[in-house]
Amino acid sequence: MLIVPLMTDSLRRFGALVFAVALVGFSPRDLSARALHARYSYAGFLQDAQVLTLQLDMAAADRASYQVNMGGDLMGMLASMYPFHMQLTSQGRVNGQTSLPSHYRSDISTADERRIVTLTYSAGGNIQMVGQPATQEGQEAFARGLVRGTMDPLSAVAMIARQIKGGRDCGGRMQVFDGARRFDLTLTP
């Protein structure tokens, strides 16, 4: 009975860890003026055993757009105890150093469930969400008016990478919503 709540909490922590690892991987030299694509592969270890693979791709068809894809899996014995797979994708346009997302999709599978969330962004900060299954947290965030004007986590990564590329510090606050959780990401230089 306690495994499900602990696993849910663990997945939230895992998501925060993945977000932090993605941010650490970006550097100005990788996103130079001539480069419109960056790929990072990560391996997570528990002592000497690899337990995680993570792939992060950033691409841009032109200087005013972005697409970020992130996928990851638990591996080995940990995966046999806690099967986990995620595939996230985000795309949008850029206005100066700001990300303007148009579409975000999160597909996360565990042993007990598969959850797909799609966010579609429109003018004025309006967002439509389709959750399969719908999350109570996501519905409450919409009902409380907390979602309008937010961006998805991968758009936040794209925005931070653009700021670094432009030689700007990463100070500021971003309002982020991933379909379940609404949080402010505060960065200090």
PDB file of N, CA, C and O in Angstrom, residues 10 44 56 67 74 79 86 99 107 115 183:
ATOM      1  N   SER A  10       8.675   9.717  -5.591  1.00  0.00           N
ATOM      2  CA  SER A  10       9.975   9.468  -6.211  1.00  0.00           C
ATOM      3  C   SER A  10       9.996   9.968  -7.647  1.00  0.00           C
ATOM      4  O   SER A  10      10.989  10.524  -8.097  1.00  0.00           O
ATOM      5  N   GLY A  44      22.865   7.638 -15.544  1.00  0.00           N
ATOM      6  CA  GLY A  44      22.788   7.749 -14.092  1.00  0.00           C
ATOM      7  C   GLY A  44      23.251   6.455 -13.446  1.00  0.00           C
ATOM      8  O   GLY A  44      22.908   5.367 -13.922  1.00  0.00           O
ATOM      9  N   LEU A  56      18.677  14.136 -24.333  1.00  0.00           N
ATOM     10  CA  LEU A  56      18.107  15.471 -24.481  1.00  0.00           C
ATOM     11  C   LEU A  56      18.551  16.031 -25.822  1.00  0.00           C
ATOM     12  O   LEU A  56      19.743  16.059 -26.117  1.00  0.00           O
ATOM     13  N   GLN A  67      12.739  23.363 -30.703  1.00  0.00           N
ATOM     14  CA  GLN A  67      12.116  22.089 -30.372  1.00  0.00           C
ATOM     15  C   GLN A  67      13.055  21.387 -29.399  1.00  0.00           C
ATOM     16  O   GLN A  67      14.259  21.317 -29.629  1.00  0.00           O
ATOM     17  N   LEU A  74      14.600   3.963 -16.803  1.00  0.00           N
ATOM     18  CA  LEU A  74      15.351   3.272 -15.771  1.00  0.00           C
ATOM     19  C   LEU A  74      15.866   1.980 -16.383  1.00  0.00           C
ATOM     20  O   LEU A  74      15.263   1.447 -17.314  1.00  0.00           O
ATOM     21  N   ALA A  79      14.990  -0.993 -12.907  1.00  0.00           N
ATOM     22  CA  ALA A  79      13.884  -1.001 -13.864  1.00  0.00           C
ATOM     23  C   ALA A  79      12.980  -2.210 -13.662  1.00  0.00           C
ATOM     24  O   ALA A  79      11.766  -2.118 -13.878  1.00  0.00           O
ATOM     25  N   MET A  86       9.963   7.735 -19.977  1.00  0.00           N
ATOM     26  CA  MET A  86       9.354   9.044 -20.253  1.00  0.00           C
ATOM     27  C   MET A  86       9.816   9.540 -21.606  1.00  0.00           C
ATOM     28  O   MET A  86      10.935   9.282 -22.043  1.00  0.00           O
ATOM     29  N   SER A  99      10.873  32.204 -24.490  1.00  0.00           N
ATOM     30  CA  SER A  99      10.229  31.079 -25.171  1.00  0.00           C
ATOM     31  C   SER A  99       8.724  31.302 -25.191  1.00  0.00           C
ATOM     32  O   SER A  99       8.123  31.632 -24.169  1.00  0.00           O
ATOM     33  N   ASP A 107       4.707  11.945 -22.042  1.00  0.00           N
ATOM     34  CA  ASP A 107       4.240  10.559 -22.029  1.00  0.00           C
ATOM     35  C   ASP A 107       5.117   9.809 -21.028  1.00  0.00           C
ATOM     36  O   ASP A 107       6.295   9.568 -21.279  1.00  0.00           O
ATOM     37  N   ARG A 115       0.612   7.839 -18.349  1.00  0.00           N
ATOM     38  CA  ARG A 115      -0.037   9.142 -18.297  1.00  0.00           C
ATOM     39  C   ARG A 115       0.495   9.998 -19.444  1.00  0.00           C
ATOM     40  O   ARG A 115       1.692  10.206 -19.568  1.00  0.00           O
ATOM     41  N   PHE A 183       4.633  25.549 -10.839  1.00  0.00           N
ATOM     42  CA  PHE A 183       5.653  26.057  -9.944  1.00  0.00           C
ATOM     43  C   PHE A 183       6.376  27.229 -10.586  1.00  0.00           C
ATOM     44  O   PHE A 183       6.316  27.435 -11.800  1.00  0.00           O
TER      45      PHE A 183
END
